[in-house]
Each structure stands twice: as C-alpha cells, then as structure tokens.
mmCIF file of C-alpha atoms in Angstrom:
data_model
loop_
_atom_site.group_PDB
_atom_site.id
_atom_site.type_symbol
_atom_site.label_atom_id
_atom_site.label_comp_id
_atom_site.label_asym_id
_atom_site.label_seq_id
_atom_site.Cartn_x
_atom_site.Cartn_y
_atom_site.Cartn_z
ATOM 1 C CA UNK A 1 85.548 71.804 -50.457
ATOM 2 C CA UNK A 2 85.570 75.136 -51.137
ATOM 3 C CA UNK A 3 82.355 77.353 -51.521
ATOM 4 C CA UNK A 4 81.965 80.075 -54.401
ATOM 5 C CA UNK A 5 81.194 82.475 -51.382
ATOM 6 C CA UNK A 6 83.848 81.462 -49.737
ATOM 7 C CA UNK A 7 86.404 82.275 -52.524
ATOM 8 C CA UNK A 8 84.705 85.714 -53.409
ATOM 9 C CA UNK A 9 84.851 86.595 -49.827
ATOM 10 C CA UNK A 10 88.370 85.838 -49.577
ATOM 11 C CA UNK A 11 89.114 88.196 -52.357
ATOM 12 C CA UNK A 12 86.745 91.000 -51.143
ATOM 13 C CA UNK A 13 88.702 90.547 -47.809
ATOM 14 C CA UNK A 14 91.977 91.093 -49.258
ATOM 15 C CA UNK A 15 90.867 94.102 -51.372
ATOM 16 C CA UNK A 16 89.573 95.884 -48.302
ATOM 17 C CA UNK A 17 92.444 94.817 -45.842
ATOM 18 C CA UNK A 18 94.879 96.412 -48.561
ATOM 19 C CA UNK A 19 93.035 99.644 -49.349
ATOM 20 C CA UNK A 20 91.387 98.496 -52.640
ATOM 21 C CA UNK A 21 87.874 98.594 -54.135
ATOM 22 C CA UNK A 22 87.179 95.174 -55.866
ATOM 23 C CA UNK A 23 87.342 96.792 -59.127
ATOM 24 C CA UNK A 24 90.689 98.777 -57.625
ATOM 25 C CA UNK A 25 92.526 95.802 -57.035
ATOM 26 C CA UNK A 26 91.647 94.163 -60.382
ATOM 27 C CA UNK A 27 93.007 97.191 -62.176
ATOM 28 C CA UNK A 28 95.979 96.783 -59.912
ATOM 29 C CA UNK A 29 96.685 93.372 -60.868
ATOM 30 C CA UNK A 30 96.848 94.032 -64.727
ATOM 31 C CA UNK A 31 93.011 92.671 -65.193
ATOM 32 C CA UNK A 32 89.860 94.243 -66.705
ATOM 33 C CA UNK A 33 88.758 96.463 -63.704
ATOM 34 C CA UNK A 34 85.259 94.528 -63.531
ATOM 35 C CA UNK A 35 86.725 91.243 -63.219
ATOM 36 C CA UNK A 36 86.019 91.136 -59.615
ATOM 37 C CA UNK A 37 83.290 93.088 -59.538
ATOM 38 C CA UNK A 38 79.902 91.482 -58.150
ATOM 39 C CA UNK A 39 77.939 91.496 -61.277
ATOM 40 C CA UNK A 40 80.492 89.236 -62.948
ATOM 41 C CA UNK A 41 80.658 86.648 -60.376
ATOM 42 C CA UNK A 42 77.478 84.648 -62.013
ATOM 43 C CA UNK A 43 76.907 84.490 -65.624
ATOM 44 C CA UNK A 44 73.838 85.380 -67.408
ATOM 45 C CA UNK A 45 72.661 81.954 -66.798
ATOM 46 C CA UNK A 46 72.715 82.246 -63.164
ATOM 47 C CA UNK A 47 75.582 79.600 -63.208
ATOM 48 C CA UNK A 48 78.513 80.850 -60.718
ATOM 49 C CA UNK A 49 82.043 82.096 -62.423
ATOM 50 C CA UNK A 50 85.005 81.320 -60.553
ATOM 51 C CA UNK A 51 88.271 83.348 -60.285
ATOM 52 C CA UNK A 52 91.022 81.648 -62.230
ATOM 53 C CA UNK A 53 94.602 80.664 -60.448
ATOM 54 C CA UNK A 54 95.933 83.093 -62.901
ATOM 55 C CA UNK A 55 93.980 86.063 -61.327
ATOM 56 C CA UNK A 56 94.671 84.889 -57.778
ATOM 57 C CA UNK A 57 97.899 84.969 -58.659
ATOM 58 C CA UNK A 58 97.892 88.383 -60.058
ATOM 59 C CA UNK A 59 95.913 89.966 -57.177
ATOM 60 C CA UNK A 60 98.190 88.440 -54.704
ATOM 61 C CA UNK A 61 101.311 89.945 -56.106
ATOM 62 C CA UNK A 62 99.586 93.117 -56.692
ATOM 63 C CA UNK A 63 98.257 93.692 -52.969
ATOM 64 C CA UNK A 64 101.228 92.098 -51.445
ATOM 65 C CA UNK A 65 99.133 89.338 -49.628
ATOM 66 C CA UNK A 66 100.974 86.084 -48.949
ATOM 67 C CA UNK A 67 99.311 82.712 -50.169
ATOM 68 C CA UNK A 68 99.009 81.894 -46.461
ATOM 69 C CA UNK A 69 96.967 84.714 -45.788
ATOM 70 C CA UNK A 70 94.642 84.316 -48.711
ATOM 71 C CA UNK A 71 94.592 80.374 -47.334
ATOM 72 C CA UNK A 72 93.554 81.640 -43.923
ATOM 73 C CA UNK A 73 90.478 83.401 -45.336
ATOM 74 C CA UNK A 74 89.286 80.456 -47.237
ATOM 75 C CA UNK A 75 89.556 77.991 -44.696
ATOM 76 C CA UNK A 76 88.350 80.069 -41.580
ATOM 77 C CA UNK A 77 85.669 79.216 -39.905
ATOM 78 C CA UNK A 78 82.439 81.121 -39.793
ATOM 79 C CA UNK A 79 82.668 84.088 -37.005
ATOM 80 C CA UNK A 80 86.125 83.030 -35.970
ATOM 81 C CA UNK A 81 87.909 85.971 -35.533
ATOM 82 C CA UNK A 82 91.225 86.361 -37.641
ATOM 83 C CA UNK A 83 94.605 85.745 -36.069
ATOM 84 C CA UNK A 84 96.136 88.366 -34.179
ATOM 85 C CA UNK A 85 99.654 89.632 -34.257
ATOM 86 C CA UNK A 86 101.765 91.500 -32.297
ATOM 87 C CA UNK A 87 103.878 93.952 -34.154
ATOM 88 C CA UNK A 88 105.940 97.140 -33.273
ATOM 89 C CA UNK A 89 104.057 100.403 -33.185
ATOM 90 C CA UNK A 90 105.503 104.189 -33.066
ATOM 91 C CA UNK A 91 104.100 107.524 -33.901
ATOM 92 C CA UNK A 92 105.503 109.455 -37.036
ATOM 93 C CA UNK A 93 107.136 111.995 -35.065
ATOM 94 C CA UNK A 94 109.113 109.500 -32.963
ATOM 95 C CA UNK A 95 109.680 107.400 -36.081
ATOM 96 C CA UNK A 96 111.745 110.627 -37.141
ATOM 97 C CA UNK A 97 114.409 110.324 -34.524
ATOM 98 C CA UNK A 98 117.656 107.979 -34.715
ATOM 99 C CA UNK A 99 117.947 104.636 -33.403
ATOM 100 C CA UNK A 100 114.739 102.981 -34.164
ATOM 101 C CA UNK A 101 115.358 101.651 -37.917
ATOM 102 C CA UNK A 102 118.278 100.212 -39.685
ATOM 103 C CA UNK A 103 119.787 101.418 -42.461
ATOM 104 C CA UNK A 104 117.176 99.606 -44.920
ATOM 105 C CA UNK A 105 114.247 100.720 -43.047
ATOM 106 C CA UNK A 106 113.500 97.210 -40.656
ATOM 107 C CA UNK A 107 112.438 98.280 -37.169
ATOM 108 C CA UNK A 108 115.547 98.100 -34.940
ATOM 109 C CA UNK A 109 116.614 99.262 -31.228
ATOM 110 C CA UNK A 110 114.221 100.129 -28.491
ATOM 111 C CA UNK A 111 111.655 102.162 -27.729
ATOM 112 C CA UNK A 112 108.898 100.637 -29.568
ATOM 113 C CA UNK A 113 105.272 99.744 -28.473
ATOM 114 C CA UNK A 114 103.532 96.925 -29.671
ATOM 115 C CA UNK A 115 100.148 96.691 -31.296
ATOM 116 C CA UNK A 116 97.530 93.659 -32.275
ATOM 117 C CA UNK A 117 96.352 93.285 -35.680
ATOM 118 C CA UNK A 118 94.819 90.726 -37.824
ATOM 119 C CA UNK A 119 96.345 88.690 -40.917
ATOM 120 C CA UNK A 120 99.826 89.934 -40.712
ATOM 121 C CA UNK A 121 102.376 87.288 -41.825
ATOM 122 C CA UNK A 122 105.219 89.752 -42.795
ATOM 123 C CA UNK A 123 107.759 89.179 -39.780
ATOM 124 C CA UNK A 124 109.419 92.692 -40.562
ATOM 125 C CA UNK A 125 106.036 94.330 -40.854
ATOM 126 C CA UNK A 126 105.413 97.571 -38.182
ATOM 127 C CA UNK A 127 102.757 100.113 -37.509
ATOM 128 C CA UNK A 128 103.048 103.577 -37.568
ATOM 129 C CA UNK A 129 100.227 106.594 -36.488
ATOM 130 C CA UNK A 130 99.273 108.752 -38.714
ATOM 131 C CA UNK A 131 100.168 112.428 -37.787
ATOM 132 C CA UNK A 132 98.779 115.453 -40.092
ATOM 133 C CA UNK A 133 96.374 115.429 -42.724
ATOM 134 C CA UNK A 134 98.321 115.190 -46.043
ATOM 135 C CA UNK A 135 96.862 111.598 -46.274
ATOM 136 C CA UNK A 136 93.168 112.448 -46.185
ATOM 137 C CA UNK A 137 90.419 111.694 -47.245
ATOM 138 C CA UNK A 138 92.177 107.919 -47.529
ATOM 139 C CA UNK A 139 94.228 108.141 -43.992
ATOM 140 C CA UNK A 140 93.311 110.545 -41.318
ATOM 141 C CA UNK A 141 95.242 111.364 -37.950
ATOM 142 C CA UNK A 142 95.457 108.766 -35.605
ATOM 143 C CA UNK A 143 95.061 106.233 -38.493
ATOM 144 C CA UNK A 144 97.383 102.892 -37.668
ATOM 145 C CA UNK A 145 98.909 102.000 -41.026
ATOM 146 C CA UNK A 146 100.753 98.765 -41.244
ATOM 147 C CA UNK A 147 103.974 98.951 -43.155
ATOM 148 C CA UNK A 148 106.505 96.237 -44.881
ATOM 149 C CA UNK A 149 109.903 97.201 -45.852
ATOM 150 C CA UNK A 150 110.801 93.999 -47.428
ATOM 151 C CA UNK A 151 107.494 94.468 -50.029
ATOM 152 C CA UNK A 152 108.260 95.307 -53.382
ATOM 153 C CA UNK A 153 107.060 98.983 -54.394
ATOM 154 C CA UNK A 154 105.502 100.031 -57.915
ATOM 155 C CA UNK A 155 104.100 103.331 -59.430
ATOM 156 C CA UNK A 156 100.627 104.093 -57.445
ATOM 157 C CA UNK A 157 101.638 102.312 -54.229
ATOM 158 C CA UNK A 158 100.984 103.913 -50.668
ATOM 159 C CA UNK A 159 104.567 104.403 -49.109
ATOM 160 C CA UNK A 160 106.256 105.736 -46.069
ATOM 161 C CA UNK A 161 109.610 107.990 -46.828
ATOM 162 C CA UNK A 162 112.042 108.614 -44.242
ATOM 163 C CA UNK A 163 114.462 111.461 -45.075
ATOM 164 C CA UNK A 164 118.376 112.116 -44.195
ATOM 165 C CA UNK A 165 116.794 115.113 -42.019
ATOM 166 C CA UNK A 166 114.656 112.567 -40.239
ATOM 167 C CA UNK A 167 111.209 113.510 -41.678
ATOM 168 C CA UNK A 168 108.579 110.742 -41.976
ATOM 169 C CA UNK A 169 105.916 110.992 -44.232
ATOM 170 C CA UNK A 170 103.123 108.961 -45.954
ATOM 171 C CA UNK A 171 102.823 109.424 -49.641
ATOM 172 C CA UNK A 172 102.082 108.041 -52.949
ATOM 173 C CA UNK A 173 104.927 106.400 -55.287
ATOM 174 C CA UNK A 174 104.809 108.522 -58.352
ATOM 175 C CA UNK A 175 108.125 107.727 -60.124
ATOM 176 C CA UNK A 176 111.549 106.637 -58.885
ATOM 177 C CA UNK A 177 114.588 107.017 -60.682
ATOM 178 C CA UNK A 178 118.217 106.434 -59.601
ATOM 179 C CA UNK A 179 118.558 110.114 -58.690
ATOM 180 C CA UNK A 180 115.136 111.330 -57.926
ATOM 181 C CA UNK A 181 111.898 110.109 -55.992
ATOM 182 C CA UNK A 182 108.504 111.987 -56.969
ATOM 183 C CA UNK A 183 105.906 111.550 -53.942
ATOM 184 C CA UNK A 184 102.226 112.806 -53.936
ATOM 185 C CA UNK A 185 99.808 113.502 -51.407
ATOM 186 C CA UNK A 186 95.880 112.181 -51.805
ATOM 187 C CA UNK A 187 95.063 115.589 -50.506
ATOM 188 C CA UNK A 188 95.249 118.356 -53.184
ATOM 189 C CA UNK A 189 96.710 121.076 -51.219
ATOM 190 C CA UNK A 190 99.912 119.230 -50.487
ATOM 191 C CA UNK A 191 102.165 119.511 -53.719
ATOM 192 C CA UNK A 192 103.789 116.560 -55.109
ATOM 193 C CA UNK A 193 107.639 116.239 -53.738
ATOM 194 C CA UNK A 194 110.650 115.894 -55.893
ATOM 195 C CA UNK A 195 113.524 114.220 -53.668
ATOM 196 C CA UNK A 196 116.831 113.967 -54.374
ATOM 197 C CA UNK A 197 117.747 110.349 -53.555
ATOM 198 C CA UNK A 198 120.989 111.081 -51.171
ATOM 199 C CA UNK A 199 118.515 112.921 -49.166
ATOM 200 C CA UNK A 200 116.392 109.728 -48.409
ATOM 201 C CA UNK A 201 117.186 106.896 -46.061
ATOM 202 C CA UNK A 202 114.417 104.493 -46.935
ATOM 203 C CA UNK A 203 110.961 104.203 -48.618
ATOM 204 C CA UNK A 204 108.656 101.154 -47.325
ATOM 205 C CA UNK A 205 105.205 100.073 -48.820
ATOM 206 C CA UNK A 206 101.686 100.283 -46.730
ATOM 207 C CA UNK A 207 100.368 97.199 -46.883
ATOM 208 C CA UNK A 208 97.206 98.119 -44.983
ATOM 209 C CA UNK A 209 95.458 100.285 -42.530
ATOM 210 C CA UNK A 210 93.233 99.562 -38.993
ATOM 211 C CA UNK A 211 91.016 102.816 -39.353
#
C-alpha cells in the first residue's frame, strides 16, 4: 500500500529532476501554484491531502516524465539507488559539427561518448555538456543537460537549438511560428534571439540536468 509520504516524495523528485520547484511544476501543469506546496499536503484538521489522478496526469505531461518513471519512484525501496541508463554524451562545440544528428535532431553516427544517468526512460535521449554563460544561473559551464528530441515543446520550456551554420545553443522557448523562432536566455546580459525558421535545423526539449 502506498503511503502519503511516498506519493508526495515522488512528486518532489519529478519536480527537482525536471528543473522545477513544487510551485513551478504546479503552475506549469495548469494548476494553482500552491497545489503541490508542503503546506497544502495536510488539511486544517491534520488529515493528509492526496493529489488527484488528474493533477498527477497533468504534472507528468507538463514535466515530460513517464508513468513508468513515476511508478518507479513510488515503489522504489528506501535507500535503493535509482536505475542508471547509459545515454550518448557530447560537448556543445562538437555537437555543432555535422554527422552527429539526423535531420530531426536525433543522435546519429559515431563519435559519441556515454554517460550513466538515473531515471531516463526515453530511448532517444542524449546528454550535452554546457559551455558558456548564457544559461546562468540555471545552468553553468560543465553542467550536463539531458535532451529529448521526441518531447513536445511549449512556451517556457528549456530547449537546445541547432542552427544551419552549426551553432548549438541552450535557451528558453519564447515563441515559435511557421516563419520565426524566439529564444531567450536566463542571463539578462544576453538578448532574446529571433531566428528565421529556415536557419534552424532542429529544436529539442531539455528534460533535466545533472548538476
């Protein structure tokens, strides 16, 4: 039988793994920002409040986490390390060269290193090592980001974009139309980029970071 603590710990882990606070994940899920806050996990009379199936479904969709991933967090034994998966790893500079991605942004070819990461169930996921300071203070040089080229991208998501000239950048999706792509930086000293879609090879969602 699942405990109240197990369920909320799983939600907290999903939020942290995909780069959100509890309130940030609730807001991203279309819920009241306080829905997942610790203060809301018990009623005024002290009785435990449980998240609804609808709210769990929404948070999985918003974060990009899978049902299997959430289930593993629920039933995992205390003290048991998370399962590790080997995925391709590459530095940003090398990722800008040809031959390492197909036309849709999926990893291809040889020359990839590998890294072991916990909780990744996406068979197409790969890792990139951050360089530069345009994503500070969220990501710093040397951080490893996990990227899912198959994940749906929405406004406000953190993404990696590869341009036709070989540039690879980690940004925040601001707006996308059939003609243009707007990408913002977390570092305010870097201006928002407005790109012509014909100059963009692909855009993929950052799922979480190993920092």
